Coordinates of C-alpha atoms and ligand atoms in Angstrom, one line a residue:
X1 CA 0.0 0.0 0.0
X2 CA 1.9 3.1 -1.0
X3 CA 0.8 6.7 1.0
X4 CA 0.9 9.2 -1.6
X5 CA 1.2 9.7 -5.6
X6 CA 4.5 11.8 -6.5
X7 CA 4.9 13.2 -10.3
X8 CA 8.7 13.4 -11.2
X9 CA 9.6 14.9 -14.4
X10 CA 11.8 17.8 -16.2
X11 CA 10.7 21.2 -15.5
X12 CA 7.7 22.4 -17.2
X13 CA 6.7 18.9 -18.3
X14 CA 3.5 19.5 -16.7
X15 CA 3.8 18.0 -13.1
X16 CA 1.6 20.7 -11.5
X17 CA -1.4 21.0 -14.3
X18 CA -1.6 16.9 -14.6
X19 CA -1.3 16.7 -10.1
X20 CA -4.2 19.4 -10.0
X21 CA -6.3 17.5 -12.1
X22 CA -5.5 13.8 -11.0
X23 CA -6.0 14.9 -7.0
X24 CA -9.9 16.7 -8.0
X25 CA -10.6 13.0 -10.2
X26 CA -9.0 10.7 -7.1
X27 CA -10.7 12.9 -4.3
X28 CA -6.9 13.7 -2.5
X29 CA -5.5 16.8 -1.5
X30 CA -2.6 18.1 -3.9
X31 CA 0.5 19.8 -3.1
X32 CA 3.4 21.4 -5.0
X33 CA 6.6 21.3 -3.7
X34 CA 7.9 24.7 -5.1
X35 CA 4.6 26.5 -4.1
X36 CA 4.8 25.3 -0.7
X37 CA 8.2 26.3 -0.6
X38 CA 7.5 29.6 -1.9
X39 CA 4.4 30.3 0.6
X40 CA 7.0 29.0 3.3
X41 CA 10.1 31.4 2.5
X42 CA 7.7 34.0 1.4
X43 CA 9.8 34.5 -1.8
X44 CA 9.6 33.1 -5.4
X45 CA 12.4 30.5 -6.6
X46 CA 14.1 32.6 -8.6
X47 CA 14.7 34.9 -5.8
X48 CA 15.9 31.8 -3.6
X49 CA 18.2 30.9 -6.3
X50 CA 19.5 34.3 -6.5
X51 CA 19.4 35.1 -2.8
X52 CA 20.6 32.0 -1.1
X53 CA 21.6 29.9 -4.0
X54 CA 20.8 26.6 -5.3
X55 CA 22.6 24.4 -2.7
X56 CA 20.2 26.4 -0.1
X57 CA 17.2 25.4 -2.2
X58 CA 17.7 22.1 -2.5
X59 CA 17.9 21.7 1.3
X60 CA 14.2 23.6 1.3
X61 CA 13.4 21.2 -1.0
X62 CA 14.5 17.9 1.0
X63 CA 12.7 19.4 4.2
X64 CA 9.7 19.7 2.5
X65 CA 9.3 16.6 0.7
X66 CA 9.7 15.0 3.9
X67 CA 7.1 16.5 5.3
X68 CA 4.9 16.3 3.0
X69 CA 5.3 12.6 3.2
X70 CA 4.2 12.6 7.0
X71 CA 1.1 12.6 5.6
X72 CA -1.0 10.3 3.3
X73 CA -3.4 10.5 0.5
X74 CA -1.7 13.4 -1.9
X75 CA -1.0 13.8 -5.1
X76 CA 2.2 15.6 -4.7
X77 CA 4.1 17.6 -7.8
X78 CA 7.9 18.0 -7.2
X79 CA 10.4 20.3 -8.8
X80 CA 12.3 18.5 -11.5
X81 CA 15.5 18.3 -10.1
X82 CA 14.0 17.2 -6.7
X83 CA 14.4 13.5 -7.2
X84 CA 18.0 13.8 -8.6
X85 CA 18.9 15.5 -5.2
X86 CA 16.5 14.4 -2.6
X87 CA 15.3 11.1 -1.5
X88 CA 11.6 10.6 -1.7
X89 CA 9.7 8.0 0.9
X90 CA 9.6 4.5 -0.5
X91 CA 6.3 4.4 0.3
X92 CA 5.2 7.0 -2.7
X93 CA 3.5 5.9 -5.8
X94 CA 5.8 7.5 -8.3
X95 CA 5.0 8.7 -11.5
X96 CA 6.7 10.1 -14.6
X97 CA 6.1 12.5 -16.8
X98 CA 7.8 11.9 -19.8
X99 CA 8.3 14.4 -22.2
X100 CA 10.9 15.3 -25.1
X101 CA 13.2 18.5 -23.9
X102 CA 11.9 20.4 -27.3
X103 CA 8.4 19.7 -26.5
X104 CA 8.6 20.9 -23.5
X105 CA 10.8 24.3 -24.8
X106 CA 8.0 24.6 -27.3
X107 CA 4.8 24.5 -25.0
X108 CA 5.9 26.7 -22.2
X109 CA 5.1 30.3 -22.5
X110 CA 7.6 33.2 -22.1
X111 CA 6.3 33.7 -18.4
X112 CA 6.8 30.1 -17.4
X113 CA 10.4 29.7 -18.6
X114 CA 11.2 33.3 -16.9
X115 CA 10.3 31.7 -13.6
X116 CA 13.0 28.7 -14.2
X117 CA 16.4 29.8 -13.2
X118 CA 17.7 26.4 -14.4
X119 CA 16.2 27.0 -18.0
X120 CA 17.6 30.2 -18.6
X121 CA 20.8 28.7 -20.6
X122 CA 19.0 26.3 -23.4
X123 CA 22.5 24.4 -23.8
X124 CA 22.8 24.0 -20.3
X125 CA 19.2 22.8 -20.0
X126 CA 19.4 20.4 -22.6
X127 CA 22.6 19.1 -21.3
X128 CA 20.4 18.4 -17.4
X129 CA 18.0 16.9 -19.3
X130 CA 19.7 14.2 -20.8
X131 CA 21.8 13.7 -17.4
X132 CA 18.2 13.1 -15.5
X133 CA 16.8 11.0 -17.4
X134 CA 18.0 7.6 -16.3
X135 CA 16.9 8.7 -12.8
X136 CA 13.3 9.6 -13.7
X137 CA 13.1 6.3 -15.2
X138 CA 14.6 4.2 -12.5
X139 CA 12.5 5.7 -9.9
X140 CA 9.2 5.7 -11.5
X141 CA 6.8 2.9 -10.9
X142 CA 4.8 4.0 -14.1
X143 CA 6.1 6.5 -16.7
X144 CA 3.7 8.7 -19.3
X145 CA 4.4 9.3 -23.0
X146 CA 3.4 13.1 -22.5
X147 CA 4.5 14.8 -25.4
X148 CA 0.7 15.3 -26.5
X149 CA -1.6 17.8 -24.5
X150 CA -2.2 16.8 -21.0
X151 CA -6.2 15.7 -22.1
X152 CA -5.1 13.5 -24.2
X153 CA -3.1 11.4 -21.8
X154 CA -4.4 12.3 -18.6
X155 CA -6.9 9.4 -18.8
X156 CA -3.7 6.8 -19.2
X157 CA -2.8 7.8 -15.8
X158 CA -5.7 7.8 -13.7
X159 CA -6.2 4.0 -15.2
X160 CA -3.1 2.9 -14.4
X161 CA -3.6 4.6 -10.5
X162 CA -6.9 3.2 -10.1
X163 CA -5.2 -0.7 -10.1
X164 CA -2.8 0.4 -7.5
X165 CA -3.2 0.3 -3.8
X166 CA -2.3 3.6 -3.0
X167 CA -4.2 5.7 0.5
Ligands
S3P201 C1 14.0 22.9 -11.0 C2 12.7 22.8 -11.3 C3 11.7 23.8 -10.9 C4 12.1 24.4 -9.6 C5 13.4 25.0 -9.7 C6 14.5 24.0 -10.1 C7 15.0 21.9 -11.5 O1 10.4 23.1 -10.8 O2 12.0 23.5 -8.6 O3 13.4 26.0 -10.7 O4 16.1 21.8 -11.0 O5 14.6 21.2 -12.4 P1 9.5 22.7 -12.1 O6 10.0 21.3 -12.4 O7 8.1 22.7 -11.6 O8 9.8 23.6 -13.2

């Protein structure tokens, strides 16, 4: 029986639109990691990164996932580079969201990327990208094609969560 559903995938894959929408169909509460953080510091990410750096954030990140998984019965969205430097509880139901590096360039809007300090250099992006990718895939329990839009394979994931024993 796993305690909570956690999305893992590349930033701006579309963790927190696809978590929002899976928690209203499965009747749990969602959370996003970098919102929480954000309401917690009282100051956006790209301000953290600027302020205190990304070693600092990364710690932020580690506290909060842990805390989060105190709890049961989430779907929780992380930050993309959250499972490549935190652990997340063994008992999470973890899901990927698996989509190309120019799709996901191509379907963000302007304001979205400006939020990423990590997406800023495209060559340096590209380059994180193809270092994650192995660890997405070895941690999730069930990956998602998702380079179509989000209704179109939305459905594929709630199927495959409503066979699992999850809280
Ligand atoms: C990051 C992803 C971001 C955010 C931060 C760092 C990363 O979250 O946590 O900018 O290292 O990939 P999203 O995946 O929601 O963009």
């Amino acid at each position: 029986m796993y305690d909570n559903i956690v999305l893992i995938g590349f930033m701006g894959s579309g963790k927190t639109t696809i978590g929002k929408s899976l928690a209203r169909q499965l009747c749990k509460d969602f959370k996003d990691v970098d919102s929480v953080i954000e309401k917690e510091q009282g100051a956006s990410i790209n301000d953290i990164f600027a302020n205190k750096g990304e070693e600092h954030f990364r710690s932020l990140e580690q506290k909060c996932i842990n805390e989060l998984t105190q709890n049961t019965g989430q779907v929780i969205a992380t930050g993309g580079g959250l499972p490549i430097h935190s652990a997340i509880s063994e008992k999470s139901f973890v899901v990927y969201i698996d989509a190309d590096f120019d799709v996901i360039l191509e379907r963000l809007p302007r304001k979205e990327k400006d939020k990423r300090p990590l997406l800023q250099d495209e060559a340096r992006a590209r380059e994180l990208f193809e270092q994650r990718i192995s660890t997405y895939r070895e941690l999730a329990h069930f990956s998602v094609d998702a380079n179509q839009k989000v209704s179109t394979f939305i459905h594929v994931i709630f199927d495959h969560l409503l066979g699992q024993r999850i809280k």
